Each structure stands twice: as C-alpha cells, then as structure tokens.
Coordinates of C-alpha atoms and ligand atoms in Angstrom, one line a residue:
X1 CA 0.0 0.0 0.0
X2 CA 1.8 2.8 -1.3
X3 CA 0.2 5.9 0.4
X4 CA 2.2 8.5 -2.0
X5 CA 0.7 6.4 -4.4
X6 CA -2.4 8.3 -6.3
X7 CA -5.7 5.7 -6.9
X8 CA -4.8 5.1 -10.5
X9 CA -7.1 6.9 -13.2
X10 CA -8.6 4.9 -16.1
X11 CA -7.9 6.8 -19.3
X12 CA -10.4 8.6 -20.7
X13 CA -10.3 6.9 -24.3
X14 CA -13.8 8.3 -26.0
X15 CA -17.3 9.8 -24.8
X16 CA -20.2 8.1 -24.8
X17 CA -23.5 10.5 -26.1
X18 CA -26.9 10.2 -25.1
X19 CA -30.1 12.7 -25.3
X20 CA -32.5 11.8 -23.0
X21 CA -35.7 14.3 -22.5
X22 CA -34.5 16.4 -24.9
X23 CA -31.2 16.8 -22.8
X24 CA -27.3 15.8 -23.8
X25 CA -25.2 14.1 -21.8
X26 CA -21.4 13.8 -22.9
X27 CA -20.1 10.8 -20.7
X28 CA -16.3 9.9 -20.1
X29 CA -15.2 6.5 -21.3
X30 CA -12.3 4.6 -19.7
X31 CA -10.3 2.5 -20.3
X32 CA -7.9 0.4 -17.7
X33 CA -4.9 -1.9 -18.1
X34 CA -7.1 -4.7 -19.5
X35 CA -10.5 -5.4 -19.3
X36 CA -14.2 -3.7 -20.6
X37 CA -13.9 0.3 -20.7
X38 CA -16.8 1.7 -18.3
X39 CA -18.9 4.7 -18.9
X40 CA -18.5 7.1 -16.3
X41 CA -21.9 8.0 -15.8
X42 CA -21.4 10.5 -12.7
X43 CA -22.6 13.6 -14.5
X44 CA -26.1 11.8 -16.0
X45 CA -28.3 12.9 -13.2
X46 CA -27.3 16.5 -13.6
X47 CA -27.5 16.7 -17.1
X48 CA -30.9 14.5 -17.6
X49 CA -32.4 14.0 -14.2
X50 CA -32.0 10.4 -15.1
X51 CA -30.4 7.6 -13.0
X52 CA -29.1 4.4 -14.5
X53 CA -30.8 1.6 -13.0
X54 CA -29.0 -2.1 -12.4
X55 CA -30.2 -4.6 -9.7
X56 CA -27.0 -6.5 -8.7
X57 CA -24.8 -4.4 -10.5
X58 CA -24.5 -6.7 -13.7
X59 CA -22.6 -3.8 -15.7
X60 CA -21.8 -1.4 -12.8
X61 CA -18.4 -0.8 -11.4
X62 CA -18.3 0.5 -8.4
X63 CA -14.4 1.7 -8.4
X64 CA -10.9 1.5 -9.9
X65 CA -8.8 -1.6 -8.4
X66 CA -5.8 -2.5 -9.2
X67 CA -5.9 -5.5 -7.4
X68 CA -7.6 -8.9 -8.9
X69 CA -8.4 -9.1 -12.4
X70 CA -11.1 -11.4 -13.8
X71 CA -11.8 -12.5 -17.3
X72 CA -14.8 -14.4 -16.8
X73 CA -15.1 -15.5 -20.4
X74 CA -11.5 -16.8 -20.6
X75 CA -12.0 -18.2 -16.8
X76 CA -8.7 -16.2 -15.8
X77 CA -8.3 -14.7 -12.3
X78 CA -5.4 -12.8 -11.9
X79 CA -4.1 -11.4 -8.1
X80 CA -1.7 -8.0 -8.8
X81 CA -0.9 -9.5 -12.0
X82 CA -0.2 -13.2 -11.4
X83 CA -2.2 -15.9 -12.4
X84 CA -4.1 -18.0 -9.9
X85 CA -2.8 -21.0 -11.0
X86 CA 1.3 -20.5 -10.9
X87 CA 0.5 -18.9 -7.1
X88 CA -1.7 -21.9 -5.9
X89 CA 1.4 -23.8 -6.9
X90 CA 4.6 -21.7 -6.7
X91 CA 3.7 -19.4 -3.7
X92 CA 1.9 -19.3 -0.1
X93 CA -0.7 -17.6 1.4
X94 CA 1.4 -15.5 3.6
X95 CA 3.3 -14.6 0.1
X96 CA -0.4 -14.0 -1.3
X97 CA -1.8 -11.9 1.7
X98 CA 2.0 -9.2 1.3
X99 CA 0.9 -9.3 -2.9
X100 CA -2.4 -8.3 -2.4
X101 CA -1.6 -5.9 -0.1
X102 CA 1.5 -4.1 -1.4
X103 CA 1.3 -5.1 -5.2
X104 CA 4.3 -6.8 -5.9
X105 CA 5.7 -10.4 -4.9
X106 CA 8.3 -9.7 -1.9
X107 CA 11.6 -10.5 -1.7
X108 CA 13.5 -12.2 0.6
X109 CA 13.7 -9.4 3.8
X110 CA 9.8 -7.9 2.6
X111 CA 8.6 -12.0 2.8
X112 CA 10.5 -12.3 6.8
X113 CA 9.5 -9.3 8.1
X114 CA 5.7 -9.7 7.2
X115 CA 5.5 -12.9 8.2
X116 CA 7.2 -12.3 11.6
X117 CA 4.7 -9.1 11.5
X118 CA 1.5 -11.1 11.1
X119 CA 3.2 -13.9 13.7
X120 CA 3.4 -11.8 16.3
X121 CA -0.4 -10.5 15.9
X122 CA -1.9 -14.1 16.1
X123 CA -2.6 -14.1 19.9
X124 CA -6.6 -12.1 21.0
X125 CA -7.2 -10.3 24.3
X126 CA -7.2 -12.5 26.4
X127 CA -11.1 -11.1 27.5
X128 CA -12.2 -11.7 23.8
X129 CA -13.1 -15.3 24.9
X130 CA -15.5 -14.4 27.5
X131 CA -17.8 -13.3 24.3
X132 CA -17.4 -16.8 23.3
X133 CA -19.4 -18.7 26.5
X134 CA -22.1 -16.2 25.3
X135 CA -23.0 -18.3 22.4
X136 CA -24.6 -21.0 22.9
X137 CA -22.8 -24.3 22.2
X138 CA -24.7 -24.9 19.1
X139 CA -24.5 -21.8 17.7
X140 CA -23.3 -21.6 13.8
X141 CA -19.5 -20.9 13.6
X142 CA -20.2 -17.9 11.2
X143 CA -22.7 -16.3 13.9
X144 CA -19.8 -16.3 16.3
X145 CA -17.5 -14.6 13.3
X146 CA -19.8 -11.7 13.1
X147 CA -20.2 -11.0 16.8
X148 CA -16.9 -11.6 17.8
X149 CA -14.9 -10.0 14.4
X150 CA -17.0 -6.9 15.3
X151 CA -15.8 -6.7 19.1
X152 CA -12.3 -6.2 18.0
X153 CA -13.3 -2.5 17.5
X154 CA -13.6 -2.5 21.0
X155 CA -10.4 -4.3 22.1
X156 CA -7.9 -1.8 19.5
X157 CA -8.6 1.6 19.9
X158 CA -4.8 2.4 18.7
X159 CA -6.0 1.1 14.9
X160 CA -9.0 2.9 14.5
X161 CA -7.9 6.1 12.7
X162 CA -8.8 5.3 9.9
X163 CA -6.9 8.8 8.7
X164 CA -4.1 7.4 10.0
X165 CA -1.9 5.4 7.5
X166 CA 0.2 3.6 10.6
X167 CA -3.0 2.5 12.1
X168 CA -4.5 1.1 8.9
X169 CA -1.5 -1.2 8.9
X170 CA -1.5 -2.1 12.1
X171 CA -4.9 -2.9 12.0
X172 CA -4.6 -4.9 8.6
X173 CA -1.6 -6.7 10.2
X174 CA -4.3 -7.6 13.1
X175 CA -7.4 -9.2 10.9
X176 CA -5.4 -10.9 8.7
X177 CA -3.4 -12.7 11.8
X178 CA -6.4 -13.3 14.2
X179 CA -9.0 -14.5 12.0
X180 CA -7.4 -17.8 12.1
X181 CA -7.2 -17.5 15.8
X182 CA -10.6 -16.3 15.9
X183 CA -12.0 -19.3 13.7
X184 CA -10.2 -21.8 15.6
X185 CA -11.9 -20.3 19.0
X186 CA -15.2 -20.7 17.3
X187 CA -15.0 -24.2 16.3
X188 CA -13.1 -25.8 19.8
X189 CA -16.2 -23.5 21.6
X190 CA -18.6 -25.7 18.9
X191 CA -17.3 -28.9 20.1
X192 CA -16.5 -28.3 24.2
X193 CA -13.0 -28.9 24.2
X194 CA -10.2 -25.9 25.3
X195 CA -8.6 -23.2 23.6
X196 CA -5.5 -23.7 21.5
X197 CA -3.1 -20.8 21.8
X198 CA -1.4 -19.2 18.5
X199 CA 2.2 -21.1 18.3
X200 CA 4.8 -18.8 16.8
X201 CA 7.4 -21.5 15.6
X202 CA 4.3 -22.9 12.9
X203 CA 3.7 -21.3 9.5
X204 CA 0.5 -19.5 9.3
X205 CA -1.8 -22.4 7.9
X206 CA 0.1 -25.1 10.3
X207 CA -0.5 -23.0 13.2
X208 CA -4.6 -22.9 12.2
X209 CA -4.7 -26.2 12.0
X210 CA -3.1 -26.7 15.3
X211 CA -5.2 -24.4 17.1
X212 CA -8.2 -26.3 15.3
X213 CA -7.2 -30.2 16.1
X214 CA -4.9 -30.2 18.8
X215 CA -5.8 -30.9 22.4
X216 CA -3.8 -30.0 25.7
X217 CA -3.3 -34.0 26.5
X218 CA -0.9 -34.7 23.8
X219 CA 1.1 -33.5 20.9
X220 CA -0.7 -32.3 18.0
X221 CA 1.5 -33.7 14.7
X222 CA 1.1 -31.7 11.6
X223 CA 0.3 -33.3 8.1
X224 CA 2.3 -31.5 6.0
X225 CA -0.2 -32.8 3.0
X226 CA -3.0 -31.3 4.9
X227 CA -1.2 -28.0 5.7
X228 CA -0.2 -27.3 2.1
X229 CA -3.5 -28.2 0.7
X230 CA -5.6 -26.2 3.0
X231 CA -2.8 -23.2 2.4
X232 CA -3.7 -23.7 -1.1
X233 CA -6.9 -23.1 -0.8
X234 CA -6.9 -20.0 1.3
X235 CA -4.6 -18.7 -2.0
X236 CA -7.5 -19.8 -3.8
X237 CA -10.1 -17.8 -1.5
X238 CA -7.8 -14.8 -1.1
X239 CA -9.8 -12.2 -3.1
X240 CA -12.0 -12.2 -5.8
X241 CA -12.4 -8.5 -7.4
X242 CA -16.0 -6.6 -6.2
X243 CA -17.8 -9.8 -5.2
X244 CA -21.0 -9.1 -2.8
X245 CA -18.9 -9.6 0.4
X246 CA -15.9 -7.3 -0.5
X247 CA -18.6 -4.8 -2.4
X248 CA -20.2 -4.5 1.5
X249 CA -16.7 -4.2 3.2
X250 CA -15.9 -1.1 0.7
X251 CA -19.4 0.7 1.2
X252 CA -19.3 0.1 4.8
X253 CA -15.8 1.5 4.9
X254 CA -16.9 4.9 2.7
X255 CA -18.6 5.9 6.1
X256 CA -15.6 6.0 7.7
X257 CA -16.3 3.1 9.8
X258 CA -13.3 1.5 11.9
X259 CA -11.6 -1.6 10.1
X260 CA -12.6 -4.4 12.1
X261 CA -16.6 -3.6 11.7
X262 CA -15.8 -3.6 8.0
X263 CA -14.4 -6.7 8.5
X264 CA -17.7 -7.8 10.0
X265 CA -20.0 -6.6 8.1
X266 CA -17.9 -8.5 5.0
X267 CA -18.6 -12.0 7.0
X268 CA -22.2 -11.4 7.4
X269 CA -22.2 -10.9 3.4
X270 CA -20.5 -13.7 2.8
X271 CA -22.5 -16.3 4.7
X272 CA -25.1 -16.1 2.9
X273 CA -26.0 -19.2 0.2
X274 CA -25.1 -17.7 -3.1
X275 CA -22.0 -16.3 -1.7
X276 CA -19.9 -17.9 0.5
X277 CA -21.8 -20.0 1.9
X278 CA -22.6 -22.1 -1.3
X279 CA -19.4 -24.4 0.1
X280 CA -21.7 -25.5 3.2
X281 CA -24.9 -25.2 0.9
X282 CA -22.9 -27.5 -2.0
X283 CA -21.7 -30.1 0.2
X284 CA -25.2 -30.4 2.0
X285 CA -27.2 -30.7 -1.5
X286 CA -24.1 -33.5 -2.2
X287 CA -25.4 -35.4 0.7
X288 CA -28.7 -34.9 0.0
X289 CA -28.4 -36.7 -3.7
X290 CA -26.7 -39.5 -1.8
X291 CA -25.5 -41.8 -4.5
X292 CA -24.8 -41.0 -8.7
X293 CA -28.4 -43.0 -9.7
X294 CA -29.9 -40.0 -7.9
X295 CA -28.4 -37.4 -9.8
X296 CA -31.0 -36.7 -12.8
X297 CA -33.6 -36.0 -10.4
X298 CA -31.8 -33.3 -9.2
X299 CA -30.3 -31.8 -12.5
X300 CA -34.4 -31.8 -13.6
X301 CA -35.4 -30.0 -10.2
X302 CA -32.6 -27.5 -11.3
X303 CA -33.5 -26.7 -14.2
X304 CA -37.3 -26.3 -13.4
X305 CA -37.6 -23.0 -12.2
X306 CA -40.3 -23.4 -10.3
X307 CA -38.4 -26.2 -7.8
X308 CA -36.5 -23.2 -6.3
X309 CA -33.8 -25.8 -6.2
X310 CA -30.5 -24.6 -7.7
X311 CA -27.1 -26.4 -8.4
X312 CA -25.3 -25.1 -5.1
X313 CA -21.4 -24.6 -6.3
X314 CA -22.6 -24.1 -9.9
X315 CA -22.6 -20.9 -12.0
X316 CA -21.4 -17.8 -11.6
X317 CA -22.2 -13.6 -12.2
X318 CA -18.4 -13.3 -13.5
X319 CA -17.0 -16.7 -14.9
X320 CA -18.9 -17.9 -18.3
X321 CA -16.3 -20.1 -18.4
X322 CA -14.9 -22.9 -16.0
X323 CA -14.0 -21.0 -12.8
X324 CA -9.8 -21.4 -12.8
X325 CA -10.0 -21.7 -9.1
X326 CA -12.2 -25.0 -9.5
X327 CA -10.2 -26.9 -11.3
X328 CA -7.1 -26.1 -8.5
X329 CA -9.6 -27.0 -6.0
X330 CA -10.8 -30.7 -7.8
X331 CA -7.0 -31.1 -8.4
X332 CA -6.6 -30.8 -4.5
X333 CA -9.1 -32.7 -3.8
X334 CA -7.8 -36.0 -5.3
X335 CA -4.2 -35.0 -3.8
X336 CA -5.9 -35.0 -0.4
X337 CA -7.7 -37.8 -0.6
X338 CA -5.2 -40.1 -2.1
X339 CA -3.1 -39.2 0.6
X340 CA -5.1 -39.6 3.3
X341 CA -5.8 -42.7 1.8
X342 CA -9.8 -41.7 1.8
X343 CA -12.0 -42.4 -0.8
X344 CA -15.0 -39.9 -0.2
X345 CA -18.1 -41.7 -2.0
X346 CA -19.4 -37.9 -2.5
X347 CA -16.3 -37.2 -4.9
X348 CA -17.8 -40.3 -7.3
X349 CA -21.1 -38.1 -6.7
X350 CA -19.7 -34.5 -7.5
X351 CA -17.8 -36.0 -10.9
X352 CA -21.0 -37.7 -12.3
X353 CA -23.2 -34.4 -11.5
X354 CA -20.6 -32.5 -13.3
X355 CA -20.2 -34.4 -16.3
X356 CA -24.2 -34.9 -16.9
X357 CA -24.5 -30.9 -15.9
X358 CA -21.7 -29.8 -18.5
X359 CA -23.3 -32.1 -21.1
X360 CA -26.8 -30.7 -20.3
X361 CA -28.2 -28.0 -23.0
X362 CA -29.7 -25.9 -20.0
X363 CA -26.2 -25.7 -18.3
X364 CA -24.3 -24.9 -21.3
X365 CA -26.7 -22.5 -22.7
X366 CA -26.5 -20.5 -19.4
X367 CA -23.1 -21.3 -19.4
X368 CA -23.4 -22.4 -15.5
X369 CA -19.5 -24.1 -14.7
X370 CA -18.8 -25.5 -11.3
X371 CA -17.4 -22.5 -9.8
X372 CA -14.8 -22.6 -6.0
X373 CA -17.5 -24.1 -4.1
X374 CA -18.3 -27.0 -5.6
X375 CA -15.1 -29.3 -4.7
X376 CA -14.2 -27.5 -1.8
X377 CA -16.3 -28.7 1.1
X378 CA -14.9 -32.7 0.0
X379 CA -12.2 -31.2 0.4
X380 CA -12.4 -29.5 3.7
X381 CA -14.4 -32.1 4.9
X382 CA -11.4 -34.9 4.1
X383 CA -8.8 -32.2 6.6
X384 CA -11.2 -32.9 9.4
X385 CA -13.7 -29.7 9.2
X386 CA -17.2 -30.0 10.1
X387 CA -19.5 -28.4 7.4
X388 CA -20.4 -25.8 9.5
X389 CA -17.1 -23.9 9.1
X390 CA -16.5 -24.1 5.9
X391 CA -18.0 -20.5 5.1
X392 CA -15.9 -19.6 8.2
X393 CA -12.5 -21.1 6.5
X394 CA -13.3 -19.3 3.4
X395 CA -13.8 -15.5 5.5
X396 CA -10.6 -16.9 6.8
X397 CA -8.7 -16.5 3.5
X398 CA -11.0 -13.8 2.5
X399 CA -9.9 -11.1 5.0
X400 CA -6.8 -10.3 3.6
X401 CA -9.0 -9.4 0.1
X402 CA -11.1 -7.6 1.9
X403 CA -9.0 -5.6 3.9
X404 CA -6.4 -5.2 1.5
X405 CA -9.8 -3.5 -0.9
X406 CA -10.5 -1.4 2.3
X407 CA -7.4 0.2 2.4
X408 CA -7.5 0.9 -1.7
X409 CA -10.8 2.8 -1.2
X410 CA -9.1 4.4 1.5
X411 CA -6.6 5.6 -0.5
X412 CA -8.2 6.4 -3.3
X413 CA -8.8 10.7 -3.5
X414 CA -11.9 10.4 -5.4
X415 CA -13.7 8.0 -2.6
X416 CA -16.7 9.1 -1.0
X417 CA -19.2 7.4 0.9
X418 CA -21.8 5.5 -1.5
X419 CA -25.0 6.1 -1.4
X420 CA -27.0 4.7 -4.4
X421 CA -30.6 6.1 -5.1
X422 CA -33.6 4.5 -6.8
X423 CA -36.7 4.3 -8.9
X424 CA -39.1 5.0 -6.9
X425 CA -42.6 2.8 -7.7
X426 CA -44.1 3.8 -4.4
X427 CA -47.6 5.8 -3.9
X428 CA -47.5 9.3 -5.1
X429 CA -48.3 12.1 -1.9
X430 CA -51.3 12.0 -0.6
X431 CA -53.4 13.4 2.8
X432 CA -53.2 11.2 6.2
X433 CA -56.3 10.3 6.9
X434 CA -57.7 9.5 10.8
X435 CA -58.5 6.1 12.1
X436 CA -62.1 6.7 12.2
X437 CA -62.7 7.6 8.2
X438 CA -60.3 4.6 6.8
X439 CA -62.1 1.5 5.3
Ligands
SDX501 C1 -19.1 -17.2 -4.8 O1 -19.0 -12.9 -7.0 C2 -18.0 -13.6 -6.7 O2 -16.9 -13.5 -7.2 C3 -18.3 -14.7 -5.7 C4 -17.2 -15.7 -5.4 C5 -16.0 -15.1 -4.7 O3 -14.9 -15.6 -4.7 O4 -16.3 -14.0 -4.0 O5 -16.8 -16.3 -6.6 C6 -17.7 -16.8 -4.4 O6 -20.1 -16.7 -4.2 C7 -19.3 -18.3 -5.8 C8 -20.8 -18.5 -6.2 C9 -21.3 -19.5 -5.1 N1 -22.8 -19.6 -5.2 C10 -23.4 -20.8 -5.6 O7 -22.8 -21.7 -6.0 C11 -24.9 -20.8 -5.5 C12 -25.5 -21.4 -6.8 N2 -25.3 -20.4 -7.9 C13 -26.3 -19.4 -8.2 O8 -27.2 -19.1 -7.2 C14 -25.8 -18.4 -9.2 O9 -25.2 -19.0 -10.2 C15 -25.0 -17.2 -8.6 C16 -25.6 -16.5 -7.5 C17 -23.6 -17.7 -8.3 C18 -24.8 -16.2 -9.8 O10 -26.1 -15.7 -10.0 P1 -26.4 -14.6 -11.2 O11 -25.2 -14.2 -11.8 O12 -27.3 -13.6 -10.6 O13 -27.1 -15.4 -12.2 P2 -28.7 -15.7 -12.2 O14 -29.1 -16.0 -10.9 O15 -29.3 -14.6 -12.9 O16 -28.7 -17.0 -13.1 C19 -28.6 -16.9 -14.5 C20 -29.5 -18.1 -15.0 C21 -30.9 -18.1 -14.4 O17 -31.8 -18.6 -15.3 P3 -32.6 -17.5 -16.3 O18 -33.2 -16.5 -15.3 O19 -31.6 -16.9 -17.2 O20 -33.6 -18.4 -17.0 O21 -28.9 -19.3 -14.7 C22 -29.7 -20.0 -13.7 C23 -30.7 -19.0 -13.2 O22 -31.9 -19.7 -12.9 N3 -28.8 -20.5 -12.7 C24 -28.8 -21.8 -12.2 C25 -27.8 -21.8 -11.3 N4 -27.2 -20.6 -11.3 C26 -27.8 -19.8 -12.1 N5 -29.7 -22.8 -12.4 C27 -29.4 -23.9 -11.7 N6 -28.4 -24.1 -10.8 C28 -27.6 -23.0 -10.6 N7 -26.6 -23.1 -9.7

C-alpha cells in the first residue's frame, strides 16, 4: 500500500453521447490496463435528471482496483498480475496476503519481516473469549465470526484512525493474523474442548490447523499434505475482485467506519448461500443426492424453475467459463484424498453431476461451470472440518481481500461514501387520513 501512491485513473479513451428528455449528456469513457472500458456515468443525473438503473450491479463498477483481475469468459483470475494457477502452486498464502496488499511479490527481507509481522499478531485479548461462552454451544460458527470479528473494534482503539496510515497497517496486520485465531476459537467452543493458543514456531496455515485439532493432553503432529492443501486453498479464497462480500466491506468502509466492523459486516455478506456460503450449501445438496443414480432428479429439479432448487457450487455472475480456481480445488481434492488414503463416496457423486450438468443444454446454454465451491467442502471435509465452518475457512482467507480492498478505497482521492438512489414505484403524496374515516 503505497500511500504516495495516487488511486490510478482509467484513461479517458472516448465519450459516450446520449439525449434523454431532450437533454445531452457527454459521458467519459475509460479505459484500464485490460478489461471492458466503463462509462463514467457521474454527471447523467445533472445533465438529464436520469439515474441508471441495475439490480445487482450486472454492468456497474463500483471503483478502480488494481488489485484482482477477472476475465470471466477466458475463466482467468489474476491477483496483482499473477495468475491464480502459478500462485496456488509456486507461492503461499502469507506470500499471497504481502501481494495483495503491497502489489508486488516480496523479496527475501519484505517475505520475513511480514511474516514475523502477522506472527506476532496471532494471539486475542485475552477477554475476547468471554464473548465466546455467550453463544450457545450450538451456535453456527459464522454467527460467532460476526459478533466476535466486530468486538475487535472495542479491544484496539490504537487502529482505529482510519486517517491514519500507521494505524490502517496495524490494523490490517491484526485481521489478517487473528481470523485464524478467531475461527479456531469458534470451532473448539462448537465442540467443548479448550482453547489452542497461537504457536509462533508454525507457519500460518500449520498454526490454524493446530489451534483447530490439537488438544492439551498430547502433541498435535502436523500433516504436511493437509497443511499445504488447506494453504492452497486459502490462496484460492484470497480475493475475488468486487464480489457481494468485498462490495459490502468497501461501502461500509466509505462511512468511515473502523476496520474491524468492516471486517464484519464483510462476514455477514459472505454467509449467505449464493456467496460464500454455497461451500456449506454444496456439500449439504451432495449429501442430500446421496448416491450418482440420484443425480438426474436433481439436474431436472434445477433446471425447473419453479423447484426453487439450484445447483449449489454451480454458476457464476463473473465466470462464463470454468472457474480457474475450480479446477485447483478438484486437483486438490484427489491430492488430499489419495493421501489420506480416503476415498469420499461424494467425490464419485460430485464428478457424475458434473459431467451430466456440462453435457446438459440448459447448463451450457446459461453457461453455469462448477465454480470454487463446488469441490471445496470434499475437500475440507477430508482435513477434518465440520460443514459448518466451511463458510468460516473461506472469511478466513478472505480477509486479507477484503481488507487489502479497504485500504484501496481508503486511498483512493476520489472515494466518497456510497449512497445509491432509486426508482421510486411507491404511492404518489397523498393526505393522512384519521383512524375513524379509513375503510
Ligand atoms: C461465490 O462474485 C464472486 O466472485 C463470488 C465468489 C467469490 O470468490 O467471492 O466467486 C464466491 O459466491 C461463488 C458462487 C457460489 N454460489 C453458488 O454456487 C450458488 C448457486 N449459484 C447461483 O445461485 C448463481 O449462479 C450465482 C448466485 C452464483 C450467480 O447468479 P447470477 O449471476 O445472478 O445469475 P442468475 O441467478 O441470474 O442465473 C442466470 C441463469 C438463471 O436462469 P434464467 O433466469 O436466465 O432463465 O442461470 C440459472 C438461473 O436460474 N442458474 C442456475 C444456477 N445458477 C444460475 N440454475 C441452476 N443451478 C444453478 N446453480
């Protein structure tokens, strides 16, 4: 994050004309590094009185990023440049989370120092786990995530300026390194056993998965299969351009709110089924087919509209094309499993359903792919996860994403708080009348 750095400004290449109510509007067109050209459309209201209208952005952007790049057509996702694929196989997440953040792969002394940086921040207040025996035992991992994410606000009041480039890092350098912390708390709360402190002589996913599996009464043994695989897949997870989750971190940053709500509010986003969630949601509708003869029942009920029922882990607003990250993730998957020597009868399930679904003329017509979700809870569930905190793995890897977006829109000069307006389709004004002479 180079303050001195301005928020890069898309070229304006051409202008884009309309007349609308008798009215002109010249509009700005620009063009980035690659990618479509937008319309800047900011002066449209005062020259027409007109607003554009787009439920779910389908061709809005929101801002300039130079962070992820997404050709959904060619299925290509690139982070600050670098194709998904060579980092999921020549790099780590730590590596990933300094890229994302700073821009560029870091050498040798940049790599140490964050990653003793981010070490040292791994360990919560030690009061932050009295929010936990709150909850009740049962309660869903990501409900814990919101509530407790949230709190941090109140534990860090020395990075909370958000004005204040220091604190930004600082703060940064706090979500990324407690989340795990934080996730691990959440599931040994789930299942009644203690605590696992942060150990600083583990790498960042080892150290997760020690504060997830181990148990005070003997010595925890890290898979290094298991470690590597589950790293790989937070690279996978790591961001993801102005998806739904990251879209709600940036507007609830424009209003100047403190890092670690952002944060937060970015979790509650992302639980949801169509986001994040879809790894829990995908999994679950996996079970729920139960064996391969059941599988064209289910591709009919998804493609009848009326059945509500939708291919969880299928399809996508960006990738038209096989989502890059999928393919990593199936790859993974058999590596896991073979290893583990664990043949997952779902696996047989998920490979049939893809092949009939990318054979099927209603899949390939709306060009539905599996997308990240639909291999990764096999996988997760093969390291030992439950599938309740799968969602919570993936805000896991997502933070550094989303914070690493936050602190772009914070240094972007043009940003200002976002508030969208409408088309209204409400009653026009009219009197109040009294109790006694309504109907
Ligand atoms: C993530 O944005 C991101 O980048 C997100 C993400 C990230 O890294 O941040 O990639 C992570 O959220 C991946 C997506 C996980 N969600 C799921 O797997 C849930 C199942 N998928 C869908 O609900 C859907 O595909 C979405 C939500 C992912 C995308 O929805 P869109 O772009 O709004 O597309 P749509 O709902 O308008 O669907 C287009 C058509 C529709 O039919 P028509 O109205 O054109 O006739 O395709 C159909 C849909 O009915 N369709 C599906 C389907 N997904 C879309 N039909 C059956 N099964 C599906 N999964």
């Amino acid at each position: 994050m180079n303050a001195q750095d301005p928020a890069p400004k898309g070229d304006v290449t051409k202008t884009a004309n309309i007349v609308l109510n008798g009215k002109q509007s010249m509009m700005p067109v620009r063009s980035g590094s690659i990618g479509p050209d937008v319309v800047d459309v900011g002066r449209l209201y005062r020259d027409t009185g007109c607003f554009t209208y787009d439920p779910g952005f389908t061709s809005t952007a929101n801002c300039m990023s130079k962070i992820t790049y997404i050709d959904g057509d060619k299925g290509q996702l690139l982070y600050r440049g670098y194709p998904i694929e060579q980092l999921a196989e020549k790099s780590n997440f730590v590596e990933v989370c300094y890229t994302l953040l700073h821009g560029d792969l870091p050498n040798k002394v940049q790599y140490d120092d964050f990653r003793n940086t981010i070490t040292r921040h791994t360990m919560v207040h030690e009061q932050m786990t009295r929010f936990y025996t709150g909850f009740r035992r049962d309660a869903h991992p990501m409900a814990i995530m919101c509530g407790t994410v949230g709190a941090l606000s109140a534990f860090y009041h020395d990075s909370t300026d958000i004005n204040d480039p220091k604190q930004r890092m600082i703060a940064t350098h706090r979500i990324i390194a407690k989340m795990p912390t934080m996730a691990a708390m959440a599931y040994k709360y789930s299942i009644g056993q203690p605590f696992i402190y942060p150990r600083n002589d583990l790498d960042y996913t080892s150290n997760f998965l020690q504060m997830c599996f181990a148990v005070p009464c003997e010595p925890y043994v890290i898979n290094p299969v298991m470690a590597r695989a589950l790293d790989r897949i937070f690279t996978l997870h790591a961001d993801h351009e102005q998806n739904a989750s990251t879209s709600t971190v940036r507007l609830a940053g424009s209003s100047g709110a403190n890092p670690f709500a952002c944060i937060a509010s970015g979790i509650a986003c992302l639980w949801g089924p169509a986001h994040g969630g879809a790894n829990e949601a995908a999994l679950k509708m996996l079970e729920e087919i139960g064996s391969v003869d059941r599988i064209p029942e289910y591709v009919k009920m998804a493609k009848d509209k009326s059945s509500g029922f939708r291919l969880m882990g299928f399809g996508h607003r960006v990738y038209k094309n096989y989502d890059p990250r999928a393919k990593v993730m199936q790859a993974t998957c058999n590596e896991v499993l073979a290893n583990l020597n664990h043949r997952d009868p779902l696996l047989d399930v998920a490979r049939e359903l893809e092949r009939i679904a990318l054979s099927d003329d209603y899949f390939i017509e709306k060009k539905l792919y599996p997308n990240v979700d639909f291999y990764s809870g096999i996988v997760l569930r093969a390291l030992g996860f439950p599938t309740s905190m799968f969602t919570v793995l993936f805000s896991v890897a997502r933070t550094v994403g989303w914070i690493a977006q936050w602190n772009e829109m914070m240094e972007d000069p043009e940003q200002k708080i976002g508030r969208p307006r409408q088309l209204y389709v409400g009653p026009k004004e009219r009197p109040y009348t009294m109790i006694d002479r309504r109907a």
